[in-house]
CSV table of C-alpha atoms and ligand atoms in Angstrom, one decimal:
chain,number,residue,atom,x,y,z
U,1,MET,CA,108.2,90.0,101.1
U,2,SER,CA,109.3,87.7,98.5
U,3,HIS,CA,108.7,88.6,94.8
U,4,ALA,CA,107.1,85.3,94.2
U,5,THR,CA,105.5,84.6,90.9
U,6,THR,CA,101.6,85.1,90.8
U,7,ASP,CA,101.2,81.3,90.5
U,8,GLU,CA,103.5,80.8,93.6
U,9,SER,CA,101.5,83.4,95.6
U,10,VAL,CA,98.2,81.9,94.6
U,11,ARG,CA,99.3,78.4,95.6
U,12,ALA,CA,100.7,79.7,98.9
U,13,LEU,CA,97.7,81.8,99.7
U,14,ALA,CA,95.2,79.0,98.8
U,15,GLY,CA,97.1,76.8,101.4
U,16,ALA,CA,97.1,79.5,104.1
U,17,LEU,CA,93.3,80.1,103.4
U,18,ALA,CA,92.6,76.3,103.9
U,19,ARG,CA,94.3,76.2,107.3
U,20,ALA,CA,93.4,79.6,108.7
U,21,ARG,CA,91.4,79.7,112.0
U,22,HIS,CA,89.8,83.2,111.2
U,23,ILE,CA,89.8,84.8,107.7
U,24,ALA,CA,88.8,88.6,107.5
U,25,VAL,CA,88.3,90.3,104.2
U,26,LEU,CA,88.2,93.9,103.2
U,27,THR,CA,86.7,94.6,99.9
U,28,GLY,CA,86.4,97.8,97.8
U,29,ALA,CA,85.1,99.1,94.5
U,30,GLY,CA,87.5,97.0,92.6
U,31,VAL,CA,85.6,93.8,93.6
U,32,SER,CA,82.5,95.2,91.7
U,33,ALA,CA,84.4,96.6,88.7
U,34,GLU,CA,83.9,93.4,86.8
U,35,SER,CA,80.1,93.8,87.4
U,36,GLY,CA,80.3,97.0,85.5
U,37,ILE,CA,80.0,99.3,88.4
U,38,ARG,CA,82.7,102.1,88.2
U,39,THR,CA,85.2,102.4,90.9
U,40,PHE,CA,85.6,105.5,93.0
U,41,ARG,CA,88.9,106.0,91.1
U,42,ASP,CA,87.0,105.9,87.6
U,43,THR,CA,84.0,107.7,89.0
U,44,MET,CA,86.3,110.5,90.5
U,45,GLU,CA,88.3,110.8,87.3
U,46,GLY,CA,85.0,110.8,85.5
U,47,LEU,CA,82.3,112.6,87.6
U,48,TRP,CA,84.8,114.2,90.0
U,49,LYS,CA,86.5,116.0,86.9
U,50,GLU,CA,83.3,118.1,86.8
U,51,PHE,CA,82.6,117.9,90.3
U,52,ASP,CA,84.8,117.8,93.4
U,53,PRO,CA,84.0,115.4,96.4
U,54,ALA,CA,82.3,118.3,98.4
U,55,THR,CA,79.6,118.5,95.6
U,56,LEU,CA,78.6,114.8,95.7
U,57,ALA,CA,79.4,112.6,98.7
U,58,THR,CA,79.1,114.9,101.8
U,59,PRO,CA,76.2,116.0,104.0
U,60,ARG,CA,77.0,119.6,103.1
U,61,ALA,CA,76.6,118.8,99.4
U,62,PHE,CA,73.1,117.3,100.0
U,63,ALA,CA,72.0,120.1,102.1
U,64,ARG,CA,73.1,122.7,99.5
U,65,ASP,CA,71.9,120.7,96.4
U,66,PRO,CA,69.6,117.7,97.4
U,67,GLY,CA,68.2,117.4,93.8
U,68,THR,CA,71.7,116.9,92.1
U,69,VAL,CA,73.0,114.8,94.8
U,70,SER,CA,70.0,112.5,95.0
U,71,ARG,CA,69.7,112.3,91.3
U,72,TRP,CA,73.3,111.0,91.1
U,73,TYR,CA,72.8,108.5,93.9
U,74,ASP,CA,69.5,107.3,92.3
U,75,HIS,CA,71.5,106.9,89.0
U,76,ARG,CA,74.2,104.8,90.7
U,77,ARG,CA,71.5,103.0,92.8
U,78,LEU,CA,69.7,101.7,89.6
U,79,GLY,CA,73.1,100.7,88.2
U,80,CYS,CA,73.9,98.6,91.2
U,81,LEU,CA,70.4,96.9,90.9
U,82,ALA,CA,71.0,96.3,87.2
U,83,ALA,CA,74.4,94.7,87.9
U,84,GLU,CA,75.0,91.1,88.7
U,85,PRO,CA,77.5,89.6,91.2
U,86,ASN,CA,80.6,88.6,89.5
U,87,ALA,CA,83.3,85.7,89.8
U,88,ALA,CA,84.9,87.7,92.6
U,89,HIS,CA,81.7,87.9,94.7
U,90,ASN,CA,80.9,84.3,94.0
U,91,ALA,CA,84.4,83.0,95.0
U,92,LEU,CA,84.2,85.0,98.2
U,93,ALA,CA,80.8,83.4,99.1
U,94,GLU,CA,82.3,80.0,98.3
U,95,LEU,CA,85.3,80.7,100.4
U,96,GLU,CA,83.1,81.6,103.3
U,97,ARG,CA,81.0,78.4,102.9
U,98,ARG,CA,84.3,76.2,103.0
U,99,THR,CA,85.7,78.1,106.0
U,100,LEU,CA,82.6,77.7,108.1
U,101,ALA,CA,82.3,74.0,106.9
U,102,ARG,CA,85.7,73.3,108.6
U,103,ALA,CA,84.6,75.4,111.8
U,104,GLY,CA,86.8,78.3,110.8
U,105,ARG,CA,85.5,82.0,111.3
U,106,PHE,CA,84.9,84.3,108.4
U,107,THR,CA,84.3,88.1,108.4
U,108,LEU,CA,83.7,90.0,105.1
U,109,ILE,CA,84.0,93.7,105.7
U,110,THR,CA,83.1,95.8,102.6
U,111,GLN,CA,83.3,99.5,101.8
U,112,ASN,CA,81.0,98.9,98.8
U,113,VAL,CA,77.5,100.0,99.1
U,114,ASP,CA,75.9,98.0,96.1
U,115,ARG,CA,74.9,94.9,98.2
U,116,LEU,CA,76.4,92.4,95.4
U,117,HIS,CA,78.1,90.4,98.3
U,118,GLN,CA,74.8,89.6,99.8
U,119,ARG,CA,73.3,88.8,96.4
U,120,ALA,CA,76.2,86.3,95.7
U,121,GLY,CA,75.3,84.5,98.9
U,122,SER,CA,77.9,86.0,101.4
U,123,ARG,CA,76.4,85.7,104.9
U,124,SER,CA,78.7,87.8,107.3
U,125,VAL,CA,78.8,91.1,105.7
U,126,VAL,CA,79.8,94.1,107.6
U,127,GLU,CA,78.9,97.2,105.6
U,128,LEU,CA,81.3,100.0,106.7
U,129,HIS,CA,79.7,102.6,104.4
U,130,GLY,CA,76.1,101.7,104.3
U,131,SER,CA,74.1,100.9,101.4
U,132,ILE,CA,72.9,102.7,98.2
U,133,ILE,CA,70.0,100.1,97.9
U,134,GLU,CA,68.3,101.5,101.0
U,135,TRP,CA,67.2,105.1,101.6
U,136,ARG,CA,66.3,106.9,104.8
U,137,CYS,CA,64.2,109.8,106.1
U,138,THR,CA,66.3,112.9,107.0
U,139,ILE,CA,64.0,113.6,110.0
U,140,THR,CA,63.1,110.2,111.4
U,141,GLY,CA,65.9,108.1,110.1
U,142,ARG,CA,63.4,105.4,109.1
U,143,ARG,CA,64.6,103.4,106.1
U,144,THR,CA,62.9,102.3,102.9
U,145,THR,CA,63.9,100.2,99.9
U,146,PRO,CA,62.8,102.1,96.8
U,147,PRO,CA,61.7,99.9,93.9
U,148,ALA,CA,64.0,99.2,90.9
U,149,LYS,CA,62.8,102.3,88.8
U,150,PRO,CA,63.7,105.9,88.9
U,151,LEU,CA,62.7,107.7,92.1
U,152,PRO,CA,59.4,109.7,91.3
U,153,ALA,CA,60.9,113.3,92.2
U,154,PHE,CA,64.2,114.9,93.1
U,155,PRO,CA,65.0,115.4,95.9
U,156,PRO,CA,62.6,112.5,96.9
U,157,PRO,CA,60.2,113.4,99.7
U,158,SER,CA,60.1,111.3,102.6
U,159,PRO,CA,57.1,109.0,103.2
U,160,PHE,CA,57.7,109.3,106.9
U,161,HIS,CA,57.6,112.9,107.7
U,162,PRO,CA,56.0,116.0,105.8
U,163,GLU,CA,59.2,118.0,106.1
U,164,GLY,CA,61.6,115.0,105.4
U,165,LEU,CA,63.4,114.0,102.3
U,166,LEU,CA,64.8,110.6,101.5
U,167,ARG,CA,68.6,110.2,101.4
U,168,PRO,CA,70.8,107.2,100.5
U,169,ASP,CA,71.7,105.2,103.5
U,170,VAL,CA,75.4,105.5,102.7
U,171,VAL,CA,78.2,107.0,104.9
U,172,TRP,CA,79.3,110.4,103.4
U,173,PHE,CA,82.7,111.9,103.8
U,174,GLY,CA,82.7,113.6,107.1
U,175,GLU,CA,80.0,111.3,108.5
U,176,MET,CA,80.7,108.8,111.2
U,177,LEU,CA,80.5,105.0,110.2
U,178,PRO,CA,77.9,102.8,111.8
U,179,GLU,CA,79.2,102.1,115.3
U,180,SER,CA,78.2,98.3,115.1
U,181,ALA,CA,80.0,98.0,111.8
U,182,VAL,CA,83.2,99.5,113.1
U,183,GLU,CA,83.1,97.3,116.2
U,184,ALA,CA,82.6,94.1,114.0
U,185,ALA,CA,85.3,95.1,111.7
U,186,ASP,CA,87.6,96.0,114.6
U,187,GLU,CA,87.0,92.8,116.5
U,188,ALA,CA,87.6,90.8,113.2
U,189,ALA,CA,90.8,92.6,112.2
U,190,ARG,CA,92.2,92.0,115.7
U,191,ALA,CA,91.1,88.3,115.9
U,192,CYS,CA,91.9,87.1,112.4
U,193,ASP,CA,95.2,85.3,111.5
U,194,LEU,CA,94.7,86.0,107.7
U,195,PHE,CA,93.5,89.2,106.2
U,196,LEU,CA,92.6,89.7,102.5
U,197,SER,CA,92.5,93.2,101.2
U,198,ILE,CA,90.7,93.1,97.7
U,199,GLY,CA,90.0,95.8,95.2
U,200,THR,CA,90.7,98.8,97.3
U,201,SER,CA,92.9,101.8,97.0
U,202,SER,CA,93.4,101.8,100.7
U,203,VAL,CA,93.3,105.7,101.0
U,204,VAL,CA,89.9,106.1,102.9
U,205,TYR,CA,90.0,105.9,106.7
U,206,PRO,CA,88.8,104.4,109.0
U,207,ALA,CA,88.2,101.6,106.5
U,208,ALA,CA,92.0,101.1,105.3
U,209,GLY,CA,92.8,101.2,109.0
U,210,PHE,CA,91.6,97.7,109.5
U,211,ILE,CA,94.3,96.5,107.0
U,212,GLU,CA,97.1,98.1,109.4
U,213,LEU,CA,95.2,96.8,112.5
U,214,ALA,CA,95.3,93.3,111.3
U,215,HIS,CA,98.8,93.4,110.4
U,216,ASP,CA,99.9,95.1,113.6
U,217,HIS,CA,98.0,92.1,115.5
U,218,GLY,CA,100.1,89.6,113.7
U,219,ALA,CA,97.8,88.6,110.9
U,220,ARG,CA,99.3,87.8,107.6
U,221,VAL,CA,97.9,90.2,104.9
U,222,ALA,CA,97.4,89.4,101.2
U,223,GLU,CA,96.6,92.2,98.8
U,224,ILE,CA,94.6,91.4,95.6
U,225,ASN,CA,94.6,94.4,93.3
U,226,PRO,CA,96.0,95.1,89.7
U,227,ASP,CA,97.8,98.2,91.3
U,228,ALA,CA,99.9,98.8,94.2
U,229,THR,CA,98.6,100.9,97.1
U,230,PRO,CA,99.9,102.8,100.1
U,231,LEU,CA,99.5,99.7,102.2
U,232,SER,CA,101.0,97.1,99.8
U,233,SER,CA,104.0,97.0,102.1
U,234,ARG,CA,101.9,95.3,104.9
U,235,ALA,CA,101.2,92.4,102.5
U,236,ALA,CA,102.8,89.0,102.8
U,237,TRP,CA,101.4,88.3,99.3
U,238,THR,CA,100.4,90.7,96.6
U,239,ILE,CA,98.6,89.4,93.7
U,240,ARG,CA,98.6,91.8,90.9
U,241,GLU,CA,95.4,90.5,89.2
U,242,LYS,CA,91.7,91.5,88.7
U,243,ALA,CA,89.5,90.0,91.5
U,244,GLY,CA,87.3,88.0,89.2
U,245,VAL,CA,90.3,86.3,87.9
U,246,ALA,CA,92.4,85.9,91.0
U,247,LEU,CA,89.8,84.7,93.5
U,248,PRO,CA,88.4,81.8,91.4
U,249,GLY,CA,91.9,80.7,90.8
U,250,ILE,CA,92.7,80.9,94.5
U,251,VAL,CA,89.6,78.9,95.5
U,252,ALA,CA,90.3,76.3,92.8
U,253,ALA,CA,93.9,76.0,94.2
U,254,MET,CA,92.8,75.3,97.8
U,255,PRO,CA,93.3,71.7,98.9
U,256,ALA,CA,90.0,69.8,98.9
K,1,BV8,C1,85.0,110.0,109.0
K,1,BV8,C2,80.1,105.7,100.4
K,1,BV8,C3,85.1,110.7,111.1
K,1,BV8,C4,79.4,106.7,99.8
K,1,BV8,C5,82.5,106.2,100.9
K,1,BV8,C6,90.0,115.7,105.2
K,1,BV8,C7,88.7,116.1,105.1
K,1,BV8,C8,87.5,115.5,105.4
K,1,BV8,C9,87.6,114.0,105.8
K,1,BV8,C10,88.9,113.4,105.8
K,1,BV8,C11,90.1,114.2,105.5
K,1,BV8,N1,91.1,113.5,105.8
K,1,BV8,C12,90.7,112.2,106.1
K,1,BV8,C13,89.4,112.3,106.2
K,1,BV8,C14,88.6,111.1,106.6
K,1,BV8,C15,87.8,110.7,105.3
K,1,BV8,C16,88.7,110.1,104.4
K,1,BV8,O1,89.4,109.1,104.7
K,1,BV8,N2,89.1,110.8,103.3
K,1,BV8,C17,90.2,110.4,102.3
K,1,BV8,C18,89.7,110.8,101.0
K,1,BV8,C19,91.6,111.0,102.7
K,1,BV8,N3,87.0,109.6,105.8
K,1,BV8,C20,85.8,110.1,106.2
K,1,BV8,O2,85.2,111.1,105.9
K,1,BV8,C21,85.0,108.8,106.7
K,1,BV8,N4,84.3,109.4,108.1
K,1,BV8,O3,86.3,109.8,108.9
K,1,BV8,O4,84.4,110.3,109.9
K,1,BV8,C22,84.5,111.8,111.8
K,1,BV8,C23,83.1,112.1,111.4
K,1,BV8,C24,82.7,113.2,112.1
K,1,BV8,C25,83.3,113.8,113.1
K,1,BV8,C26,84.6,113.3,113.7
K,1,BV8,C27,85.1,112.4,112.8
K,1,BV8,C28,83.8,108.4,105.8
K,1,BV8,C29,84.4,107.7,104.6
K,1,BV8,C30,83.4,107.1,103.9
K,1,BV8,C31,83.0,107.9,102.6
K,1,BV8,N5,82.0,107.1,101.9
K,1,BV8,N6,81.4,105.5,100.2
K,1,BV8,C32,79.3,106.6,98.3
K,1,BV8,O5,79.5,105.5,97.8
K,1,BV8,O6,79.1,107.5,97.5
K,1,BV8,S1,84.1,106.1,100.5
K,1,BV8,C33,84.2,105.3,99.0
K,1,BV8,O7,85.6,105.6,98.5
K,1,BV8,C34,84.3,103.9,99.0
K,1,BV8,O8,83.2,103.4,99.8
K,1,BV8,C35,85.7,103.5,99.6
K,1,BV8,O9,85.8,103.5,100.8
K,1,BV8,C36,86.5,104.6,99.1
K,1,BV8,C37,87.6,104.4,98.2
K,1,BV8,O10,87.0,103.6,97.2
K,1,BV8,P1,87.6,102.2,96.9
K,1,BV8,O11,86.6,101.1,97.4
K,1,BV8,O12,89.1,101.8,97.5
K,1,BV8,O13,87.8,102.2,95.5
K,1,BV8,P2,88.6,103.0,94.6
K,1,BV8,O14,87.8,103.4,93.4
K,1,BV8,O15,89.3,104.1,95.4
K,1,BV8,O16,89.7,102.1,94.1
K,1,BV8,C38,89.5,100.9,93.5
K,1,BV8,C39,90.5,100.0,93.6
K,1,BV8,O17,90.2,98.8,92.9
K,1,BV8,C40,91.9,100.6,92.9
K,1,BV8,O18,93.2,100.2,93.8
K,1,BV8,C41,92.1,99.7,91.7
K,1,BV8,O19,93.3,99.6,91.3
K,1,BV8,C42,91.4,98.5,92.1
K,1,BV8,N7,90.8,97.8,91.0
K,1,BV8,C43,90.1,98.2,89.9
K,1,BV8,N8,89.6,97.2,89.2
K,1,BV8,C44,89.8,96.0,89.8
K,1,BV8,C45,90.7,96.3,91.0
K,1,BV8,N9,90.9,95.4,92.0
K,1,BV8,C46,90.5,94.1,91.7
K,1,BV8,N10,90.0,93.7,90.5
K,1,BV8,C47,89.5,94.7,89.6
K,1,BV8,N11,88.9,94.3,88.6
């Protein structure tokens, strides 16, 4: 991997993006950081200092203390609803439009649960870890989109079943990912010729595995992240920049 300067990497990546047959993107919490949504790293250092993962983002935690867990998730849900897509989300939506306009393929795979990609206009969003904006009944599995105000009670009773509760429609640690999302991500990682890994610490699986899968199937990988990750070595380009700075610059550097 060359130690090109950021400008050289941005120009080279912009050229590759303009020519790619199929672009796949994996985003993590770093893409929403500039919208004011704390990343898992921050949240972990923050909230997880008092709590460990097992007390917040697992089915066992919810079963043991549904009030605390649903209160935390409702707090985060309201934060996501109050946030706005940032320049990174908008640049990815623009990149998708340009790729489709030249009959290329574009797949946006996200680990984020905040739905900001969709609000920025991205069309092909594969949500590996579900969505915090929707909640579902613990008995019937039926979904609802609560209004943009605090839930009325904790834990929230389900409107669909007398013994049910509402839980966030996210994938907790230890839970399977939605099969359709895994299939779509797997197909895109195998088929793409260019894979962008943006704003993820690349430690959670199977999500991070799609970076390796794309690389092993001959795609060129670009990593856009201020910090290195355990998968940085797979990247042909590493752009050590914030996503909200790097992505608009890359789109602007693309040949018209
Ligand atoms: C599964 C939704 C299989 C919920 C999330 C041991 C015990 C138990 C499980 C495991 C284990 N070992 C491995 C596992 C599997 C486990 C796992 O991978 N654990 C890790 C911690 C080791 N995975 C699972 O459990 C998955 N399920 O494997 O099931 C199974 C099940 C049943 C039976 C048989 C098999 C489910 C994982 C999904 C968990 N849910 N989110 C919620 O939101 O509360 S994970 C959550 O954290 C995110 O979605 C994301 O995936 C993950 C990491 O977060 P990131 O997005 O990467 O963000 P992070 O904060 O970590 O990093 C931010 C990055 O951005 C940093 O690199 C930073 O430098 C950068 N950054 C910061 N600012 C910017 C920036 N970049 C750009 N611009 C900026 N401005």
